Coordinates of C-alpha atoms in Angstrom, one line a residue:
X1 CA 212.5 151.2 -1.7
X2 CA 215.2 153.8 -1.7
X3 CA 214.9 157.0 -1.6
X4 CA 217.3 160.2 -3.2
X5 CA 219.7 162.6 -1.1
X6 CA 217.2 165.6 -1.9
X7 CA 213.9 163.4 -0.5
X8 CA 216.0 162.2 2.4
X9 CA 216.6 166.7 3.0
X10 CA 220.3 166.2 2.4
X11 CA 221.6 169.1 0.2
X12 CA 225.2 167.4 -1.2
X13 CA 225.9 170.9 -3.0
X14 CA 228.6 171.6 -5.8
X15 CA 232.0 170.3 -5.3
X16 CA 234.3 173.0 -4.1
X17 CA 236.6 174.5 -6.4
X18 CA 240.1 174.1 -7.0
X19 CA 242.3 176.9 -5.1
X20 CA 243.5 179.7 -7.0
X21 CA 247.3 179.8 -7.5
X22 CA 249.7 182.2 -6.5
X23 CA 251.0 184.5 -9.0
X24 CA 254.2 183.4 -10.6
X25 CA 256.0 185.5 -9.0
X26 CA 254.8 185.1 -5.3
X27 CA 255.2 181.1 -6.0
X28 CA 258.8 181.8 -7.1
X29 CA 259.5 183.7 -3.9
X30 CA 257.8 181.3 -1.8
X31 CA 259.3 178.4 -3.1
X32 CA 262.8 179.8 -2.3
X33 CA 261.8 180.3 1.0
X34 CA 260.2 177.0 1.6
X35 CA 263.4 176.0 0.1
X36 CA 265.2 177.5 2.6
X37 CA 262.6 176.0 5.9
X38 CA 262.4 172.3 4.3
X39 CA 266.4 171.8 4.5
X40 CA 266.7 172.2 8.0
X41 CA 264.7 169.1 8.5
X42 CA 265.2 165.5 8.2
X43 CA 262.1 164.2 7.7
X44 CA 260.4 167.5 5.1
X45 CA 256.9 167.0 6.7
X46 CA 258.6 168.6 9.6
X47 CA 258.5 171.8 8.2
X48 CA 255.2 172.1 8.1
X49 CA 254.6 174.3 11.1
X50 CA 256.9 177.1 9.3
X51 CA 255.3 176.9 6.1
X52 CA 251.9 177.6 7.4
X53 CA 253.3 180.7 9.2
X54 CA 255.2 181.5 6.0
X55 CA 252.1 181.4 3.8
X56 CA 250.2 183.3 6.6
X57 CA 252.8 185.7 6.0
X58 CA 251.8 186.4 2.6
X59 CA 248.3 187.2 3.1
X60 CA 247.4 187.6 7.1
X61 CA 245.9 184.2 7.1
X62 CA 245.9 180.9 5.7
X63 CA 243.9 180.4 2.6
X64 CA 243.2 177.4 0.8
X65 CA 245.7 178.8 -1.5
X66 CA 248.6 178.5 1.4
X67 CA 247.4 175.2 2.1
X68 CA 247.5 173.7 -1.6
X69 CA 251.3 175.3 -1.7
X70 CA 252.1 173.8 1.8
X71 CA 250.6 170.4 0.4
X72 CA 252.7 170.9 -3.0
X73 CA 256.0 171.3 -1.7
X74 CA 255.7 168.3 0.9
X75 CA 254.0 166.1 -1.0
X76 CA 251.1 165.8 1.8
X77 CA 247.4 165.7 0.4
X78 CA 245.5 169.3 1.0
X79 CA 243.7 166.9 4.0
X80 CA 246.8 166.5 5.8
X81 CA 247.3 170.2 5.9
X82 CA 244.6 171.1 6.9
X83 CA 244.2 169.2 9.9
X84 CA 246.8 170.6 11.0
X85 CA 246.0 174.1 10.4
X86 CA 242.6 173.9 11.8
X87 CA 244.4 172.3 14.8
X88 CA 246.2 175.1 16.4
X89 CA 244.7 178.8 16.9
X90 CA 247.8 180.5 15.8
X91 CA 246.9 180.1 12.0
X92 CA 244.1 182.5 11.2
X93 CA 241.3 181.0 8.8
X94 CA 239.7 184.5 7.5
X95 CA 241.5 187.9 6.7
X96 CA 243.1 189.1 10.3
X97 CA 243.9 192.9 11.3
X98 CA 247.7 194.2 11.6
X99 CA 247.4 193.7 15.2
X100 CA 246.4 190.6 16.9
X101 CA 244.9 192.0 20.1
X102 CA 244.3 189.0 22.3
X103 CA 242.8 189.3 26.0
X104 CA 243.9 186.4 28.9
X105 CA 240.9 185.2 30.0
X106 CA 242.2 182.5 31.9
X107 CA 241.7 182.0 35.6
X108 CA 244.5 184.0 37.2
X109 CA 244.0 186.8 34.6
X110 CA 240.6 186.6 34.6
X111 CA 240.2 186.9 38.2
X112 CA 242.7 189.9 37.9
X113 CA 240.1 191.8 36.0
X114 CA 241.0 189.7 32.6
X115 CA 237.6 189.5 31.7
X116 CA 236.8 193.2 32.4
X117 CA 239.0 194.3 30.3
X118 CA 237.9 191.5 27.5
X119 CA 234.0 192.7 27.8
X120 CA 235.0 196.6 27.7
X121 CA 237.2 196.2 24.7
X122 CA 234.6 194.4 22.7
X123 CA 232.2 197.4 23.3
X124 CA 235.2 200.1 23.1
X125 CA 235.8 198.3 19.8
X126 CA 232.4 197.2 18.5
X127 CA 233.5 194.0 17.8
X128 CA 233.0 190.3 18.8
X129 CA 235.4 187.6 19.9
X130 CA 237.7 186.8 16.7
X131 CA 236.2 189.5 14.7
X132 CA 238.3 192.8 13.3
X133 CA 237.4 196.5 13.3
X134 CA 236.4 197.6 10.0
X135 CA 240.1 199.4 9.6
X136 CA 241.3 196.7 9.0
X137 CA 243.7 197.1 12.1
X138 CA 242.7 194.9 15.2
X139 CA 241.5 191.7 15.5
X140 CA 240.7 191.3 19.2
X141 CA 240.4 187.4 20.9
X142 CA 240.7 185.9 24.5
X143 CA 243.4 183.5 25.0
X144 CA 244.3 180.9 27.0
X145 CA 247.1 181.5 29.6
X146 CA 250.1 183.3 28.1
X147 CA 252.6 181.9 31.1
X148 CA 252.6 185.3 32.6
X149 CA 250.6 184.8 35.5
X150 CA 253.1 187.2 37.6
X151 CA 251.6 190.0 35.8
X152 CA 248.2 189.5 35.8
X153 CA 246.0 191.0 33.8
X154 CA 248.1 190.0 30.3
X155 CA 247.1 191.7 26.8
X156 CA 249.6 190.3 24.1
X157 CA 249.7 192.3 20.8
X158 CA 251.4 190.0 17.7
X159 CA 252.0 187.7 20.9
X160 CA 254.4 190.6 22.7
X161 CA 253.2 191.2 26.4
X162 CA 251.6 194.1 27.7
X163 CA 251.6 193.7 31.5
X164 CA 249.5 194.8 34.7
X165 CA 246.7 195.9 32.8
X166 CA 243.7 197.9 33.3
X167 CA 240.5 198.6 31.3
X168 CA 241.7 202.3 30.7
X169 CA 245.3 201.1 29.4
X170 CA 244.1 198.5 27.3
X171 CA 241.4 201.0 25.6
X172 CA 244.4 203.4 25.3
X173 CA 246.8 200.7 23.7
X174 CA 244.2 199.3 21.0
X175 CA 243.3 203.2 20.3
X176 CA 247.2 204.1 20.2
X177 CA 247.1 201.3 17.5
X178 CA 244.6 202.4 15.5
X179 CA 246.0 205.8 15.0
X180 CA 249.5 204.4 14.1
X181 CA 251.3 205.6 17.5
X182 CA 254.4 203.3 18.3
X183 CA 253.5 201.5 21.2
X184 CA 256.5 200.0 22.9
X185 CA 255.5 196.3 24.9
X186 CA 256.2 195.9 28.8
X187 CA 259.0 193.8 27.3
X188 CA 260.1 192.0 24.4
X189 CA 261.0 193.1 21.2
X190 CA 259.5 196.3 19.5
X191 CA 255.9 195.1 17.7
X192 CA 255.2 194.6 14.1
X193 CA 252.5 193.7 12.2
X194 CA 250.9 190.4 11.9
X195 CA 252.3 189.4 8.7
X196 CA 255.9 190.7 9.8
X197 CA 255.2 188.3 13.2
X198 CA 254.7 185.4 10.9
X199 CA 257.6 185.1 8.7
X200 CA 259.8 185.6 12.0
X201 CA 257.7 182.5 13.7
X202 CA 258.6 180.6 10.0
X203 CA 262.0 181.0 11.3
X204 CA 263.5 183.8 9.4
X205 CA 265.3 186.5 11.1
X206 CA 264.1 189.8 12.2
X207 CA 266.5 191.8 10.7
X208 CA 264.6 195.2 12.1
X209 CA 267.6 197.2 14.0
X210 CA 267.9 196.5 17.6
X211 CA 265.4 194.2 17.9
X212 CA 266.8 191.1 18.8
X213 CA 268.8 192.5 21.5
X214 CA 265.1 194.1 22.9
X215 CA 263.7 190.4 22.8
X216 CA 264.7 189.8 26.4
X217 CA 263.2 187.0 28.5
X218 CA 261.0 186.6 31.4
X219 CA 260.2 189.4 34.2
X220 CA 262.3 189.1 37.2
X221 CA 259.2 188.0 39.2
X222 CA 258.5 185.2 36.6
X223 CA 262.5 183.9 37.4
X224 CA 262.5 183.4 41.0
X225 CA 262.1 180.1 41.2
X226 CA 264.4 179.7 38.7
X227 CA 266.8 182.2 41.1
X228 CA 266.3 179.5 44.3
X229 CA 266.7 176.6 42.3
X230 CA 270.3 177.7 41.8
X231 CA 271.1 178.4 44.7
X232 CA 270.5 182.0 45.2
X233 CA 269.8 184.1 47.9
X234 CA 266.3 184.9 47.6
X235 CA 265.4 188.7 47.9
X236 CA 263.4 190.5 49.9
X237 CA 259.7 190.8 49.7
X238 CA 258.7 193.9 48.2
X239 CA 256.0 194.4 50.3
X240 CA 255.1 193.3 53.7
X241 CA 251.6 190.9 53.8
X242 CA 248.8 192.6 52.9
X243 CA 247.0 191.1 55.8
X244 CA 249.0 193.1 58.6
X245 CA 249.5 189.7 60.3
X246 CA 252.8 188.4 62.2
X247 CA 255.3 187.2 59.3
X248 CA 258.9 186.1 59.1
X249 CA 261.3 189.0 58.4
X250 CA 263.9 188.4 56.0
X251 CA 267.1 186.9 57.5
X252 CA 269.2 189.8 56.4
X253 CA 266.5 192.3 57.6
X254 CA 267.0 194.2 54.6
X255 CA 263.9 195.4 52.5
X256 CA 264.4 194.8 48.7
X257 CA 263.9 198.9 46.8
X258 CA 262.8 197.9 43.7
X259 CA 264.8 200.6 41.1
X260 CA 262.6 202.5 38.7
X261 CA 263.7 199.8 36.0
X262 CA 262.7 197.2 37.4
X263 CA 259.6 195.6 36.1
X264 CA 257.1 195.1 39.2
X265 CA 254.3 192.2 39.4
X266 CA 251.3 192.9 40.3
X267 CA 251.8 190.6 43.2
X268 CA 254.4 192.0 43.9
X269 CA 253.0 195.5 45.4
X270 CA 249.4 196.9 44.7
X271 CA 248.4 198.2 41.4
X272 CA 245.5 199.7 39.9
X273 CA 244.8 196.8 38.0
X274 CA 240.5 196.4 36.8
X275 CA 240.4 194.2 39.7
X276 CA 240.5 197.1 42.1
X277 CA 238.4 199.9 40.4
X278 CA 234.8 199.6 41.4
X279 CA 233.7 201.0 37.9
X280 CA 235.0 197.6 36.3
X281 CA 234.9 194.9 39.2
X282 CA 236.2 191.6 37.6
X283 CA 234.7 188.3 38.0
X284 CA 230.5 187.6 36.9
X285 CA 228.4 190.9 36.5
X286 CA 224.9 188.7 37.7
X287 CA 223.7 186.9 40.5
X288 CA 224.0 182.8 40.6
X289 CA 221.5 181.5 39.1
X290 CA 220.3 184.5 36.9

């Protein structure tokens, strides 16, 4: 005897619907600039990457609408697509706020006081992990490492770095956000919004004045390994250790001044950094075993 999906408890539901095209017009525009993506390829399924950031483009995430154009114009079933846009966390699945405000969690940035600022920003905010204020303005996440460990704790905005954080700068940089201040990054280019982050990662230029000569690269603690590997007289340490122990002095005996420009890690010298403010220790707020 055999029995039906709904005796067995199994609710099969309606089929989903087909997605909802894209005005004539946006398709038109798209196509160009698919267009555009697909020829620097070989092999067209290449491109898919960039066409998911260039459909995210057009509406802040990726719809099923993005996906059935992305499976269209490569000639890939909707399936293929979206394995691969559910695969990697840079393609937003529901509607995303103008900023991206993502929190390193990891274990040097955590430690740091990473997951001080994290917690305090979801209350500042009163919003969850991957959820956006109701202005439509910030989406707030924690990441995984952003390769910045010199300059622990890391907040990225649209994926630009904001350095050496603390709980009280990062409340002051979402809230600067919200109220449309221009908020300049510890370096990299000048920020955008989400949408205007996304055609640039699709590979299209930012034609914003001055911009790409902001972009700039890593921070000079970040580069010197880089600096001995060619050869280079390493500099002086910034600061003696912190442990007031014997050390070896520099062979020049010459103590490195850093210049006002120059952008300081956090190992580097001490900073007030969440780590070190008693009103937001970092690490576990409750005993072992709690």
């Amino acid at each position: 005897m055999t029995t039906s999906s709904s005796e067995r408890g199994v609710s099969l539901g309606m089929p989903e619907l087909p997605a909802p095209a894209y005005p004539d017009d946006v398709r038109a525009r798209l196509e160009a600039d698919a267009g555009e993506i697909i020829a620097r390829y070989p092999d067209s399924r290449s491109a898919l990457l960039p066409l998911l950031h260039l459909v995210q483009s057009e509406e802040g995430h990726v719809t099923r609408t993005g996906m059935q154009f992305c499976a269209d114009v490569l000639k890939l079933t909707t399936a293929e697509v979206t394995a691969v846009a559910t695969f990697y966390t840079m393609y937003r699945r529901r509607p995303s706020g103008d900023y991206q405000v993502g929190v390193c969690t990891n274990t040097l940035c955590a430690v740091m006081g990473g997951d001080a600022i994290f917690e305090q920003l979801q209350e500042h905010l009163g919003i969850g992990n991957g959820e956006t204020t109701d202005d439509g303005k910030i989406t707030l996440e924690h990441i995984e490492c952003n390769a910045a460990c010199d300059f622990a704790p890391v907040v990225m905005v649209n994926w630009e770095f904001f350095d050496n954080q603390t709980v009280q700068s990062a409340k002051r940089l979402v809230d600067d956000l919200r109220i449309g201040h221009t908020v300049a990054p510890t370096r990299g280019a000048p920020l955008c919004t989400f949408k205007e982050t996304a055609r640039i990662l699709a590979g299209f230029p930012d034609e914003r004045e001055g911009a790409v000569e902001a972009s700039g690269s890593a921070g000079p603690a970040s580069l010197v390994g880089l600096r001995l590997a060619r050869g280079e007289t390493a500099p002086a340490r910034v600061v003696h250790p912190r442990d007031g122990g014997p050390h070896d002095e520099p062979q020049d005996r010459t103590v490195h001044e850093p210049s006002p420009k120059e952008h300081l890690s956090s190992h580097d010298a001490p900073q007030n950094t969440s780590a070190s403010d008693p009103a937001h220790p970092a690490g576990p707020t409750a005993e072992e075993g709690e």
